[in-house]
mmCIF file of C-alpha atoms in Angstrom:
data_model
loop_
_atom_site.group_PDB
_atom_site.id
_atom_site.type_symbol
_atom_site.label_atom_id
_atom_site.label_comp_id
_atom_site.label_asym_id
_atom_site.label_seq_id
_atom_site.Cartn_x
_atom_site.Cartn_y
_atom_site.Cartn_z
ATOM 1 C CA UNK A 1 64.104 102.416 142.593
ATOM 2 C CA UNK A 2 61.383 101.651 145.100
ATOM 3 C CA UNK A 3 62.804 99.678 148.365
ATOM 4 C CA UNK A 4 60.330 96.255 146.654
ATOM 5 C CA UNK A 5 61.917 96.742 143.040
ATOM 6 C CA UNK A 6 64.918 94.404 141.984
ATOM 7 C CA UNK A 7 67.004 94.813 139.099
ATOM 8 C CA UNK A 8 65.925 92.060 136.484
ATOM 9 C CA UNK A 9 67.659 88.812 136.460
ATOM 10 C CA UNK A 10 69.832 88.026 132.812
ATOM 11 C CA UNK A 11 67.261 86.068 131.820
ATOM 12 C CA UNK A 12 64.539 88.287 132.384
ATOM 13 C CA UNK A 13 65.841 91.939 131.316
ATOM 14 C CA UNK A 14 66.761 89.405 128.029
ATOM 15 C CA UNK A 15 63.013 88.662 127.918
ATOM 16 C CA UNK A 16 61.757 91.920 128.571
ATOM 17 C CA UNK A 17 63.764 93.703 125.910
ATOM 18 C CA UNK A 18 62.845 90.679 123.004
ATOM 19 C CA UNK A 19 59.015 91.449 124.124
ATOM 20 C CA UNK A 20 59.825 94.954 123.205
ATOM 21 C CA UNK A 21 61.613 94.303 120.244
ATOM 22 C CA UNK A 22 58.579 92.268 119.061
ATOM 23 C CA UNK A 23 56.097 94.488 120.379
ATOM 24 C CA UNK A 24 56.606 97.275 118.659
ATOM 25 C CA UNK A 25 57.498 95.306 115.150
ATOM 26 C CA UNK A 26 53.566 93.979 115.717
ATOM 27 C CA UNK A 27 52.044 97.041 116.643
ATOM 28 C CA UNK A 28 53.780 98.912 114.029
ATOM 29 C CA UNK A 29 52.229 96.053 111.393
ATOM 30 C CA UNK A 30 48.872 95.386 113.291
ATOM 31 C CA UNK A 31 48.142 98.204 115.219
ATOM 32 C CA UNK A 32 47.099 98.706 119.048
ATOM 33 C CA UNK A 33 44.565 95.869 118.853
ATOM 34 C CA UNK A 34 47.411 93.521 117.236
ATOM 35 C CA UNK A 35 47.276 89.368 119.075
ATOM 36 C CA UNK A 36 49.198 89.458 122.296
ATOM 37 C CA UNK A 37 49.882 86.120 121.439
ATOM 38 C CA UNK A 38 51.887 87.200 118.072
ATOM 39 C CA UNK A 39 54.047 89.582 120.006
ATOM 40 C CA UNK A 40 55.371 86.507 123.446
ATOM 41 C CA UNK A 41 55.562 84.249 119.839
ATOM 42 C CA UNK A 42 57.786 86.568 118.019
ATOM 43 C CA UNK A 43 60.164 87.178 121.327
ATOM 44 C CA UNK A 44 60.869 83.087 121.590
ATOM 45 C CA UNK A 45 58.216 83.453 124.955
ATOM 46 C CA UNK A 46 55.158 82.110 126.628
ATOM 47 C CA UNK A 47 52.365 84.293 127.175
ATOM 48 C CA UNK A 48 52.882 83.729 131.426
ATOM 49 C CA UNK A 49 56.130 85.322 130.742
ATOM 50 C CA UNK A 50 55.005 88.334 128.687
ATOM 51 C CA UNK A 51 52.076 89.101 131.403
ATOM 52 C CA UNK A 52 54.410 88.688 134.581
ATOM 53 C CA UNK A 53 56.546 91.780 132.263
ATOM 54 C CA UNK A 54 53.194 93.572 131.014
ATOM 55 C CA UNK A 55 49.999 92.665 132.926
ATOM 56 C CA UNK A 56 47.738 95.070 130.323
ATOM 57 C CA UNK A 57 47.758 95.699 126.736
ATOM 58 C CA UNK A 58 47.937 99.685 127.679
ATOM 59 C CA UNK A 59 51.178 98.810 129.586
ATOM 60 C CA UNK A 60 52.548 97.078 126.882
ATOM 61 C CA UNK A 61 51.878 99.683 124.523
ATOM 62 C CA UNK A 62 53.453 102.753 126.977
ATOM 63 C CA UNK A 63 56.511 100.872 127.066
ATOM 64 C CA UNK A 64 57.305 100.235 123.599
ATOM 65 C CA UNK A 65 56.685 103.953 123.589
ATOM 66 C CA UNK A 66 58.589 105.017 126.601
ATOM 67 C CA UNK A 67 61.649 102.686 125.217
ATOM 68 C CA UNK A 68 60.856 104.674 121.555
ATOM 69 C CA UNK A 69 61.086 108.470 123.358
ATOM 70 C CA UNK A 70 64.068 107.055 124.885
ATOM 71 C CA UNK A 71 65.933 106.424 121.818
ATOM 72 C CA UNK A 72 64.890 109.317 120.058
ATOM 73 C CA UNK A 73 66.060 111.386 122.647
ATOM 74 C CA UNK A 74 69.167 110.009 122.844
ATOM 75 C CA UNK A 75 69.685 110.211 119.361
ATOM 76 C CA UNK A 76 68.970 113.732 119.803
ATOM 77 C CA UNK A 77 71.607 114.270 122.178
ATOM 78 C CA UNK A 78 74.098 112.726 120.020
ATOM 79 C CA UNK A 79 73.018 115.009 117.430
ATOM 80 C CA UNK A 80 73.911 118.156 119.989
ATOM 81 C CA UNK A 81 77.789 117.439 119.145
ATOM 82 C CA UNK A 82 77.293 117.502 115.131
ATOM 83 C CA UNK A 83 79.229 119.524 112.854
ATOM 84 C CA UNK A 84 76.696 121.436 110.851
ATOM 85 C CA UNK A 85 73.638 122.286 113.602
ATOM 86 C CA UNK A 86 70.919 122.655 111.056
ATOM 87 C CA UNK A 87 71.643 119.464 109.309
ATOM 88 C CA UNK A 88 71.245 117.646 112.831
ATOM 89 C CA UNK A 89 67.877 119.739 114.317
ATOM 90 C CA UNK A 90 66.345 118.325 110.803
ATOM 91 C CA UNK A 91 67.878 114.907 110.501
ATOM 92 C CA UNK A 92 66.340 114.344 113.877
ATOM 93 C CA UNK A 93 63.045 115.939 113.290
ATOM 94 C CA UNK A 94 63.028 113.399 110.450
ATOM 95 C CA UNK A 95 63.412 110.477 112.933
ATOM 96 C CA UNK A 96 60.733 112.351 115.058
ATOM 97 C CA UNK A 97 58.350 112.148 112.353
ATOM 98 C CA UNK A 98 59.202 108.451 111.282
ATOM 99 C CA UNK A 99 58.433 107.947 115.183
ATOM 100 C CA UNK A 100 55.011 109.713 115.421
ATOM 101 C CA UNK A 101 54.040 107.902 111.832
ATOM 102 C CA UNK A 102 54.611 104.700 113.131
ATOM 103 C CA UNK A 103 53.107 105.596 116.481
ATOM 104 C CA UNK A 104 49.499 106.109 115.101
ATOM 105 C CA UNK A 105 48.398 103.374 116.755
ATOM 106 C CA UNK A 106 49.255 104.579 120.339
ATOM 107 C CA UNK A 107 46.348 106.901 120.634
ATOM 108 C CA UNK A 108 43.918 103.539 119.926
ATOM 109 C CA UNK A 109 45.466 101.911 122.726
ATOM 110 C CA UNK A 110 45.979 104.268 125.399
ATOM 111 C CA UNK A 111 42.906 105.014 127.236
ATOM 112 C CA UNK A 112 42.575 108.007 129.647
ATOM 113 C CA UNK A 113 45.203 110.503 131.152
ATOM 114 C CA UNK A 114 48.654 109.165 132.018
ATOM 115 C CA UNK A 115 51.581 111.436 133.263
ATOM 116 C CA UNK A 116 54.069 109.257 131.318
ATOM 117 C CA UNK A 117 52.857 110.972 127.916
ATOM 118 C CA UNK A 118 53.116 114.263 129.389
ATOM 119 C CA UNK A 119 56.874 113.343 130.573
ATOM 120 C CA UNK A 120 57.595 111.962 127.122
ATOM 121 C CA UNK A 121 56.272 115.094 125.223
ATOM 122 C CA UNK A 122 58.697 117.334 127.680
ATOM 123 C CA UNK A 123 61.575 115.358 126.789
ATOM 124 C CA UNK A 124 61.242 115.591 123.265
ATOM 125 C CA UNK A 125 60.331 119.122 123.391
ATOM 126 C CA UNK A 126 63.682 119.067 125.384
ATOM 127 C CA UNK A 127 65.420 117.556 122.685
ATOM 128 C CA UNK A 128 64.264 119.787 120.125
ATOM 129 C CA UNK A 129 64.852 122.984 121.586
ATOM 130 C CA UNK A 130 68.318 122.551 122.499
ATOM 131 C CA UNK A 131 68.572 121.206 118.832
ATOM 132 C CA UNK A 132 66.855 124.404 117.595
ATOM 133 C CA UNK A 133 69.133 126.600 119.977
ATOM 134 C CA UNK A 134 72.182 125.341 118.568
ATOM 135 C CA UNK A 135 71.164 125.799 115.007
ATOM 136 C CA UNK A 136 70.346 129.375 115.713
ATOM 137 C CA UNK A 137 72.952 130.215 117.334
ATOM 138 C CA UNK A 138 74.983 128.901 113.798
ATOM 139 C CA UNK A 139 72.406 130.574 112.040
ATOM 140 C CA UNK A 140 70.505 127.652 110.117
ATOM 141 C CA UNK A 141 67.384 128.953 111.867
ATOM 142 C CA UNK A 142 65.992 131.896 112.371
ATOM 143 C CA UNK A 143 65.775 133.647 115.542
ATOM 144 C CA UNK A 144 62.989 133.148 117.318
ATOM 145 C CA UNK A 145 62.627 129.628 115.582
ATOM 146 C CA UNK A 146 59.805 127.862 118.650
ATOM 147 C CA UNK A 147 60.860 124.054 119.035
ATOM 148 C CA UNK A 148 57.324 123.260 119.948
ATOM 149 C CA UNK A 149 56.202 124.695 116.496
ATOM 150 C CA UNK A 150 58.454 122.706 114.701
ATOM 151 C CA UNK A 151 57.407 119.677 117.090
ATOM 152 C CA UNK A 152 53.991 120.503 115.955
ATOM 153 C CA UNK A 153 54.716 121.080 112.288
ATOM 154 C CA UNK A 154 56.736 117.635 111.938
ATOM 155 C CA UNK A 155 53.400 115.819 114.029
ATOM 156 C CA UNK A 156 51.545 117.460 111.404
ATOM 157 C CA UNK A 157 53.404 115.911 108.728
ATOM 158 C CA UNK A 158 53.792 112.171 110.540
ATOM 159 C CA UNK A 159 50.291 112.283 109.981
ATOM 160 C CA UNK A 160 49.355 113.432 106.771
ATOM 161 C CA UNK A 161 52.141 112.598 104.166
ATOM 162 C CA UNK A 162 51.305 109.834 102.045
ATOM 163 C CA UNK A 163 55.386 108.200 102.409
ATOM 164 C CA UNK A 164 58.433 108.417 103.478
ATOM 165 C CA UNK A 165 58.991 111.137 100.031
ATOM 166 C CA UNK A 166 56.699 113.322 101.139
ATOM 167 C CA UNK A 167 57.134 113.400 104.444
ATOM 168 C CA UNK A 168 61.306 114.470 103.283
ATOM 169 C CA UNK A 169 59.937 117.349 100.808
ATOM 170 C CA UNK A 170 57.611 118.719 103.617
ATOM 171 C CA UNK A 171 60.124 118.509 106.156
ATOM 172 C CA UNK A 172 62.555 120.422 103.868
ATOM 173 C CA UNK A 173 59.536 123.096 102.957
ATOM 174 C CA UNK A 174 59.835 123.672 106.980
ATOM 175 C CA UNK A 175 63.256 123.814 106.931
ATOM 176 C CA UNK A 176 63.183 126.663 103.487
ATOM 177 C CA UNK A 177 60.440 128.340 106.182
ATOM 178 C CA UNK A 178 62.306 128.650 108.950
ATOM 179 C CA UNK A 179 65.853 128.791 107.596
#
């Protein structure tokens, strides 16, 4: 924490968090360019209050992301301690691709480099190779087994399966591939 930053009030980490909570609901329905004014409605807050939190769009968007990494990499931690490895490097690369599907609209709203994206991709390349080490070390993956090929594989599959179905059937295709 910078010597100017305070932590946030009650009030306000409770205000911060709803316009997260909403934000990425309307995003995830509407897209990047989805009314500001839908997202401080749907948190119970005036649109003063969701600027003084996010002054831009673009921040708004990285932080519903950030707060989205952050789960997902905590999930994959959790995972770390599971009983069968294989069954928990896939069960999160399923949440990975239900978070790059419904993170399409990121790449509409973030304009330009940012280092945050590049921290974000580290972590969850972080994630997934200890994932991917423990499952070969169990041997429910081969070898070898790259996490950032699997990383790539499940982005590939956020993006082009049709649902949810699909997306399971050509996550388990990976998994018969690598297995």
């Amino acid at each position: 924490m910078s010597p100017v930053e305070r932590p946030m009030r009650a009030d306000a980490r409770r205000n911060y968090d709803a316009l997260l909570a909403a934000a990425a609901e309307v995003f995830g329905e509407l897209g990047a360019q989805a009314p500001l004014d839908e997202i401080a409605r749907r948190a119970g807050v005036g649109n003063a209050t969701m600027y003084r939190h996010f002054p831009t769009r673009e921040e708004l968007l990285l932080a519903v992301y950030d707060d989205e990494v952050r789960a997902l990499c905590a999930d994959g931690r959790r995972r770390l301690t599971a009983e069968a490895p294989g069954d928990a490097l896939f069960a999160w690369l399923e949440a990975f691709v239900a978070h790059a599907a419904s993170k399409r609209f990121l790449a509409a709203g973030v304009h330009g480099p940012d280092t945050r994206l590049d921290r974000w991709h580290r972590a969850m390349h972080d994630t997934a190779a200890a994932l991917v080490e423990r499952a070969a070390a169990a041997g429910a993956v081969r070898p070898g087994t790259d996490a950032w090929d699997l990383l790539v594989l499940a982005n590939g599959i956020a993006l082009a399966a049709t649902d949810d179905t699909q997306a399971r059937r050509l996550l388990a295709a990976v998994r018969h591939g690598v297995g």
